[in-house]
Short mmCIF file of C-alpha atoms and ligand atoms in Angstrom, two decimals:
data_model
loop_
_atom_site.label_atom_id
_atom_site.label_comp_id
_atom_site.label_asym_id
_atom_site.label_seq_id
_atom_site.Cartn_x
_atom_site.Cartn_y
_atom_site.Cartn_z
CA MET A 1 -5.71 2.18 -25.31
CA LYS A 2 -2.36 2.52 -23.39
CA LYS A 3 0.80 1.24 -24.90
CA GLU A 4 2.77 -1.02 -22.93
CA THR A 5 6.43 0.28 -23.57
CA LYS A 6 8.26 -1.47 -20.61
CA GLY A 7 6.69 -4.85 -20.56
CA ALA A 8 4.14 -5.94 -17.96
CA SER A 9 6.75 -7.43 -15.71
CA HIS A 10 8.66 -4.14 -15.09
CA HIS A 11 8.36 -2.02 -11.92
CA VAL A 12 10.51 1.04 -11.21
CA PRO A 13 10.99 1.32 -7.34
CA VAL A 14 9.64 4.60 -6.09
CA LEU A 15 11.62 6.95 -3.61
CA LEU A 16 14.29 3.99 -3.47
CA GLY A 17 17.19 6.08 -2.12
CA PRO A 18 15.26 7.93 0.51
CA ALA A 19 13.46 4.72 1.69
CA ILE A 20 16.86 2.91 2.03
CA ALA A 21 18.06 5.88 3.94
CA GLY A 22 15.02 6.04 6.08
CA LEU A 23 15.62 2.38 7.04
CA ASN A 24 19.12 3.31 8.45
CA LEU A 25 20.15 -0.23 7.51
CA LYS A 26 22.57 -2.27 9.72
CA VAL A 27 24.68 -4.82 8.12
CA ASP A 28 23.49 -7.65 10.32
CA GLY A 29 19.86 -6.36 10.72
CA TRP A 30 16.68 -8.07 10.42
CA TYR A 31 14.29 -6.36 8.10
CA VAL A 32 10.76 -6.73 6.77
CA ASP A 33 9.64 -5.65 3.34
CA GLY A 34 5.79 -6.02 3.53
CA THR A 35 5.22 -5.31 -0.30
CA PHE A 36 7.81 -7.27 -2.28
CA GLY A 37 6.26 -6.20 -5.70
CA ARG A 38 9.11 -6.85 -8.17
CA GLY A 39 11.75 -6.85 -5.51
CA GLY A 40 13.12 -3.29 -6.14
CA HIS A 41 13.36 -2.20 -2.49
CA SER A 42 14.28 -5.72 -1.29
CA GLY A 43 17.14 -5.87 -3.72
CA ALA A 44 18.53 -2.63 -2.58
CA ILE A 45 18.10 -3.71 1.20
CA LEU A 46 19.89 -7.09 0.43
CA LYS A 47 22.81 -4.93 -1.29
CA ASN A 48 23.32 -3.30 2.09
CA LEU A 49 23.13 -6.30 4.24
CA GLY A 50 26.08 -8.51 5.29
CA PRO A 51 26.10 -12.15 5.41
CA ASP A 52 24.53 -12.17 8.66
CA GLY A 53 21.56 -9.83 7.63
CA HIS A 54 18.08 -11.04 7.03
CA LEU A 55 15.12 -9.92 5.07
CA LEU A 56 11.66 -11.31 5.23
CA ALA A 57 9.74 -10.18 2.01
CA ILE A 58 6.04 -10.55 1.72
CA ASP A 59 3.48 -10.14 -0.89
CA ARG A 60 -0.12 -11.13 -1.11
CA ASP A 61 0.19 -11.47 -5.07
CA PRO A 62 1.18 -15.04 -5.65
CA GLN A 63 2.52 -13.66 -9.21
CA ALA A 64 4.95 -11.37 -7.36
CA ILE A 65 6.30 -14.25 -5.43
CA SER A 66 6.59 -16.51 -8.44
CA SER A 67 8.21 -13.71 -10.61
CA ALA A 68 11.09 -13.13 -8.02
CA PRO A 69 14.32 -13.17 -9.95
CA GLU A 70 16.76 -16.09 -9.51
CA SER A 71 19.32 -13.59 -8.02
CA LEU A 72 17.06 -12.89 -5.06
CA ARG A 73 15.27 -16.19 -4.91
CA ASN A 74 18.73 -18.03 -4.32
CA ASP A 75 19.90 -15.38 -1.75
CA PRO A 76 19.96 -17.24 1.69
CA ARG A 77 19.39 -14.05 3.57
CA LEU A 78 15.96 -13.66 1.88
CA GLU A 79 12.76 -15.47 2.97
CA LEU A 80 9.99 -14.75 0.52
CA LEU A 81 6.43 -15.20 1.83
CA HIS A 82 3.17 -15.37 0.18
CA GLY A 83 0.83 -13.58 2.63
CA GLU A 84 -0.59 -10.18 3.77
CA PHE A 85 1.16 -7.59 5.66
CA SER A 86 -1.75 -7.26 8.09
CA GLU A 87 -0.49 -10.69 9.48
CA ILE A 88 3.22 -9.49 10.27
CA ARG A 89 2.87 -9.63 14.08
CA ARG A 90 2.10 -13.45 13.56
CA TYR A 91 4.94 -13.84 11.03
CA ALA A 92 7.25 -12.26 13.49
CA ILE A 93 6.13 -14.51 16.37
CA GLU A 94 6.49 -17.60 14.26
CA ARG A 95 10.14 -16.46 13.59
CA ASN A 96 10.73 -15.33 17.28
CA MET A 97 11.34 -11.95 15.80
CA LEU A 98 8.82 -9.87 17.64
CA GLY A 99 10.40 -6.66 19.09
CA LYS A 100 13.54 -7.73 17.23
CA VAL A 101 13.00 -6.32 13.77
CA ASP A 102 15.40 -3.47 12.74
CA GLY A 103 13.06 -1.89 10.03
CA LEU A 104 9.75 -2.46 8.26
CA LEU A 105 9.14 -1.01 4.77
CA LEU A 106 5.60 -0.73 3.28
CA ASP A 107 5.38 0.61 -0.45
CA LEU A 108 1.65 0.58 -0.78
CA GLY A 109 -0.86 -0.02 -3.39
CA VAL A 110 -0.35 -1.88 -6.63
CA SER A 111 2.79 -2.56 -8.74
CA SER A 112 3.21 -1.69 -12.53
CA PRO A 113 2.96 -5.48 -13.32
CA GLN A 114 -0.44 -5.56 -11.72
CA LEU A 115 -1.61 -2.36 -13.42
CA ASP A 116 -0.22 -3.07 -16.78
CA THR A 117 -1.32 -6.71 -17.09
CA ALA A 118 -4.93 -6.36 -18.59
CA THR A 119 -5.98 -9.84 -17.31
CA ARG A 120 -5.57 -8.62 -13.61
CA GLY A 121 -8.40 -6.26 -14.13
CA PHE A 122 -7.06 -3.09 -12.39
CA SER A 123 -6.83 -0.75 -15.32
CA PHE A 124 -9.45 1.37 -17.26
CA GLN A 125 -6.88 1.91 -19.79
CA SER A 126 -6.61 -1.61 -21.27
CA ASP A 127 -9.59 -3.80 -21.35
CA GLY A 128 -9.75 -7.07 -19.13
CA PRO A 129 -11.73 -9.15 -16.90
CA LEU A 130 -12.97 -7.01 -13.90
CA ASP A 131 -10.98 -8.69 -11.37
CA MET A 132 -8.79 -6.21 -9.26
CA ARG A 133 -7.80 -8.82 -6.55
CA MET A 134 -4.11 -8.64 -5.70
CA ASP A 135 -4.58 -12.32 -4.57
CA PRO A 136 -6.88 -13.69 -7.06
CA SER A 137 -7.07 -16.89 -4.79
CA LYS A 138 -9.10 -14.97 -2.28
CA GLY A 139 -12.32 -13.10 -1.82
CA ALA A 140 -14.64 -11.73 -4.58
CA SER A 141 -13.64 -10.22 -7.73
CA ALA A 142 -14.74 -6.55 -8.63
CA ALA A 143 -17.14 -8.25 -11.20
CA ASP A 144 -18.77 -10.38 -8.60
CA TRP A 145 -19.11 -7.54 -6.03
CA ILE A 146 -20.57 -5.14 -8.62
CA GLY A 147 -23.10 -7.87 -9.76
CA THR A 148 -24.66 -7.95 -6.34
CA VAL A 149 -23.88 -4.77 -4.41
CA GLU A 150 -26.75 -2.40 -3.25
CA GLU A 151 -26.73 1.09 -4.65
CA LYS A 152 -26.16 2.92 -1.44
CA THR A 153 -23.15 0.64 -0.68
CA LEU A 154 -21.55 1.45 -3.96
CA LYS A 155 -22.09 5.06 -3.48
CA ARG A 156 -20.48 4.92 -0.06
CA VAL A 157 -17.61 2.86 -1.42
CA LEU A 158 -17.04 5.53 -4.19
CA GLN A 159 -17.29 8.25 -1.68
CA GLN A 160 -15.12 6.87 1.08
CA PHE A 161 -12.27 5.17 -1.01
CA GLY A 162 -12.39 7.26 -4.13
CA GLU A 163 -13.47 10.69 -2.70
CA GLU A 164 -15.58 10.84 -6.07
CA ARG A 165 -17.81 13.91 -6.05
CA PHE A 166 -20.24 12.18 -8.63
CA SER A 167 -20.52 8.91 -6.53
CA GLY A 168 -24.38 9.14 -6.53
CA ARG A 169 -24.67 9.46 -10.39
CA ILE A 170 -22.00 6.80 -10.87
CA ALA A 171 -23.56 4.24 -8.48
CA ARG A 172 -27.02 4.90 -10.14
CA ALA A 173 -25.49 4.41 -13.67
CA ILE A 174 -23.77 1.16 -12.64
CA ILE A 175 -26.84 -0.41 -10.98
CA ALA A 176 -29.03 0.68 -14.28
CA ALA A 177 -26.41 -0.80 -16.56
CA ARG A 178 -26.13 -4.15 -14.82
CA SER A 179 -29.85 -4.81 -15.31
CA GLU A 180 -29.05 -4.63 -19.10
CA ALA A 181 -25.93 -6.65 -19.20
CA VAL A 182 -23.43 -8.24 -16.65
CA ILE A 183 -20.53 -5.79 -15.95
CA GLU A 184 -17.53 -8.10 -16.37
CA ARG A 185 -14.97 -6.16 -18.18
CA THR A 186 -12.89 -3.06 -17.17
CA ALA A 187 -13.56 -1.22 -20.49
CA GLN A 188 -17.34 -1.63 -19.69
CA LEU A 189 -17.07 -0.18 -16.27
CA ALA A 190 -14.95 2.65 -17.57
CA GLU A 191 -17.52 3.58 -20.29
CA ILE A 192 -20.42 3.48 -17.91
CA VAL A 193 -18.61 5.86 -15.57
CA ARG A 194 -17.57 8.11 -18.44
CA GLN A 195 -21.24 8.29 -19.62
CA ALA A 196 -22.44 9.01 -16.03
CA VAL A 197 -20.32 12.15 -15.21
CA PRO A 198 -20.09 15.59 -16.92
CA ALA A 199 -17.54 15.86 -19.52
CA ARG A 200 -16.08 19.27 -18.53
CA GLY A 201 -12.20 19.78 -18.55
CA GLN A 202 -11.16 16.76 -16.69
CA LYS A 203 -7.47 16.24 -16.51
CA ARG A 204 -7.68 12.63 -15.56
CA HIS A 205 -9.82 9.72 -17.09
CA PRO A 206 -13.23 10.19 -15.45
CA ALA A 207 -13.29 6.48 -14.09
CA THR A 208 -9.92 7.13 -12.25
CA LYS A 209 -11.50 7.45 -8.70
CA THR A 210 -14.13 4.76 -9.44
CA PHE A 211 -11.30 2.18 -10.07
CA GLN A 212 -9.22 3.46 -7.19
CA ALA A 213 -12.33 3.10 -4.86
CA ILE A 214 -13.34 -0.30 -5.95
CA ARG A 215 -9.78 -1.68 -5.83
CA ILE A 216 -9.29 -0.22 -2.30
CA PHE A 217 -12.51 -1.87 -1.10
CA ILE A 218 -11.98 -5.30 -2.76
CA ASN A 219 -8.48 -5.55 -1.39
CA ASN A 220 -9.48 -4.14 2.06
CA GLU A 221 -6.31 -1.83 1.57
CA LEU A 222 -7.03 0.61 4.33
CA ALA A 223 -7.78 -1.95 6.96
CA GLU A 224 -4.59 -3.87 5.95
CA LEU A 225 -2.70 -0.57 6.55
CA GLU A 226 -4.10 -0.02 9.99
CA SER A 227 -3.42 -3.31 11.16
CA ALA A 228 0.27 -3.32 9.92
CA LEU A 229 0.90 0.24 11.42
CA GLU A 230 -0.65 -1.05 14.77
CA ALA A 231 1.54 -4.25 14.68
CA SER A 232 4.81 -2.21 13.77
CA VAL A 233 5.35 -0.81 17.30
CA GLU A 234 5.49 -4.47 18.80
CA LEU A 235 7.56 -5.55 15.74
CA LEU A 236 10.28 -3.15 15.94
CA ARG A 237 13.43 -3.21 18.34
CA PRO A 238 14.25 0.24 20.00
CA GLY A 239 16.08 2.18 17.17
CA GLY A 240 14.15 0.07 14.48
CA ARG A 241 12.69 2.15 11.63
CA LEU A 242 9.15 2.21 10.19
CA CYS A 243 9.20 3.63 6.47
CA VAL A 244 5.91 3.90 4.54
CA ILE A 245 5.43 4.96 1.05
CA SER A 246 1.91 5.91 0.22
CA PHE A 247 0.32 7.00 -3.09
CA HIS A 248 -2.93 8.86 -2.25
CA SER A 249 -4.19 11.04 0.62
CA LEU A 250 -6.47 8.16 2.11
CA GLU A 251 -3.16 6.28 2.84
CA ASP A 252 -0.94 9.19 3.72
CA ARG A 253 -3.47 10.71 6.16
CA ARG A 254 -3.52 7.37 8.15
CA VAL A 255 0.20 6.98 8.15
CA LYS A 256 0.67 10.67 9.08
CA ARG A 257 -1.93 10.41 11.94
CA PHE A 258 -0.53 7.04 13.16
CA MET A 259 3.11 8.49 13.47
CA ARG A 260 2.06 11.65 14.90
CA GLU A 261 -0.18 10.05 17.65
CA ARG A 262 2.37 7.48 18.52
CA SER A 263 5.25 10.07 18.74
CA ARG A 264 3.31 12.56 20.92
CA GLU A 265 4.48 12.89 24.44
CA PRO A 266 1.44 12.49 26.95
CA GLU A 267 -0.04 15.96 27.80
CA PRO A 268 0.94 15.89 31.69
CA TYR A 269 4.68 15.17 30.70
CA ARG A 270 5.06 17.46 27.78
CA GLY A 271 8.27 19.44 27.94
CA LEU A 272 9.51 17.68 31.19
CA PRO A 273 13.03 16.43 31.12
CA GLU A 274 11.96 12.94 32.47
CA ILE A 275 9.09 10.96 31.36
CA PRO A 276 8.37 7.64 33.33
CA PRO A 277 9.06 4.86 30.98
CA GLU A 278 5.63 3.49 30.77
CA HIS A 279 4.25 7.05 29.54
CA ARG A 280 6.96 7.44 26.97
CA PRO A 281 5.71 7.58 23.26
CA PRO A 282 6.84 4.43 21.38
CA LEU A 283 7.90 6.25 18.32
CA LYS A 284 9.72 9.42 17.22
CA LEU A 285 9.21 11.14 13.72
CA ILE A 286 12.28 11.19 11.52
CA GLY A 287 12.08 14.34 9.31
CA LYS A 288 9.09 15.33 7.44
CA ALA A 289 7.36 13.63 4.52
CA ILE A 290 9.52 13.03 1.58
CA SER A 291 8.30 13.57 -1.98
CA PRO A 292 10.12 12.45 -5.21
CA SER A 293 12.33 14.63 -6.98
CA ASP A 294 11.38 16.44 -10.38
CA GLU A 295 13.86 14.11 -11.91
CA GLU A 296 12.27 11.05 -10.31
CA ILE A 297 8.66 12.13 -11.45
CA ALA A 298 10.01 12.78 -15.12
CA ASN A 299 11.52 9.30 -15.21
CA ASN A 300 8.60 7.43 -13.52
CA ALA A 301 5.13 9.05 -13.67
CA ARG A 302 3.82 6.68 -11.12
CA ALA A 303 6.02 8.22 -8.49
CA ARG A 304 4.18 11.68 -8.74
CA SER A 305 1.81 11.21 -5.88
CA SER A 306 4.12 9.40 -3.34
CA HIS A 307 5.18 10.39 0.01
CA LEU A 308 7.60 8.63 2.14
CA ARG A 309 7.25 8.90 6.10
CA VAL A 310 9.83 7.57 8.63
CA ALA A 311 9.48 7.03 12.30
CA GLU A 312 11.89 5.35 14.71
CA ARG A 313 11.06 2.99 17.56
CA LEU A 314 12.00 4.36 20.81
CA SER A 315 13.12 2.45 23.98
CA CYS A 316 10.30 2.45 26.64
CA THR A 317 12.42 1.24 29.41
C1 LIG L 1 3.89 -0.66 -5.09
S1 LIG L 1 4.21 -2.35 -5.10
C2 LIG L 1 5.70 -2.64 -4.39
C3 LIG L 1 6.79 -2.56 -5.21
C4 LIG L 1 8.12 -3.07 -4.65
N1 LIG L 1 8.50 -2.03 -3.61
C5 LIG L 1 9.29 -2.95 -5.71
O1 LIG L 1 10.12 -2.17 -5.67
O2 LIG L 1 9.26 -3.80 -6.55
C6 LIG L 1 3.05 -2.83 -3.86
C7 LIG L 1 3.07 -4.46 -3.76
O3 LIG L 1 2.49 -4.72 -2.36
C8 LIG L 1 1.49 -5.70 -2.66
N2 LIG L 1 0.55 -5.45 -1.55
C9 LIG L 1 -0.27 -4.55 -1.46
N3 LIG L 1 -0.89 -4.79 -0.38
C10 LIG L 1 -0.59 -5.77 0.41
C11 LIG L 1 -0.69 -6.31 1.60
N4 LIG L 1 -1.74 -5.95 2.32
N5 LIG L 1 -0.12 -7.45 2.06
C12 LIG L 1 1.00 -7.99 1.07
N6 LIG L 1 1.30 -7.33 -0.07
C13 LIG L 1 0.56 -6.30 -0.42
C14 LIG L 1 1.02 -5.72 -3.93
O4 LIG L 1 0.56 -6.91 -4.36
C15 LIG L 1 2.26 -5.19 -4.85
O5 LIG L 1 2.88 -6.35 -5.35
#
């Protein structure tokens, strides 16, 4: 079992300096943090805003909202919202902010408190109920899904969202195990996976990819990301920044592809000095992907696989 050294409510923000720099904050700007978590990035954004700045911070996890520190909660420039970032277009319309947002930050995935609290059921390292929902008030838990899923669907989820090369064996083992006993604990699932795969020189726990895949599926994470990326173009004002921190290649690939496609000049106009406004790309890439420094990784192992990508909204008029 993993020791919990920092307490289950602690989250160290990843790529904080580069993300704040990427947002290119204006003191009186209007910003959206789509992934409030424990407010690490939100707090730093607010520090850089003046009295007329505004931050809408969203999280789908009710615990993230209820754990917001008093100092942030009492800040009149902050609006905290329990919701999903796939809905940012609607949230912006409701606030009359569509096309007026100066920056959108997405720090994807789960927070340390979610991972470290055994009762949330995200971790194979500490035993808990097999839940994995970021918003436990919505949808099926991982246990409910595993209790009824067909083997071929399970195999596909493990392949697609975990890139698990033993997806067939693991799916078969899970289906066989559930006919013996209900799979309702994280340790139970981790043990089924461990026994299903060959035990040769693995650096990571054999259940790492299975847990990642099931979590991504249960929370519909990639569709959430695609919706938010799509909405970001309409959300941002010219000069506004889109900053996305991803933690695995499935996310990063989507962010990279989206930013590339939306910043590419259309073929017939490539290299020409003037592109008619209606054919201009909506985004411009700002630098290359940024990875954490060795020092950041040494201080926070969870930063290890992170990448920050930044794009700027261009004017199309
Ligand atoms: C990596 S943490 C963010 C940490 C935060 N930046 C900080 O410094 O404290 C990701 C957070 O995003 C939330 N989240 C993930 N997907 C979401 C979605 N589709 N909509 C809203 N919140 C989401 C999770 O519940 C989690 O609290």
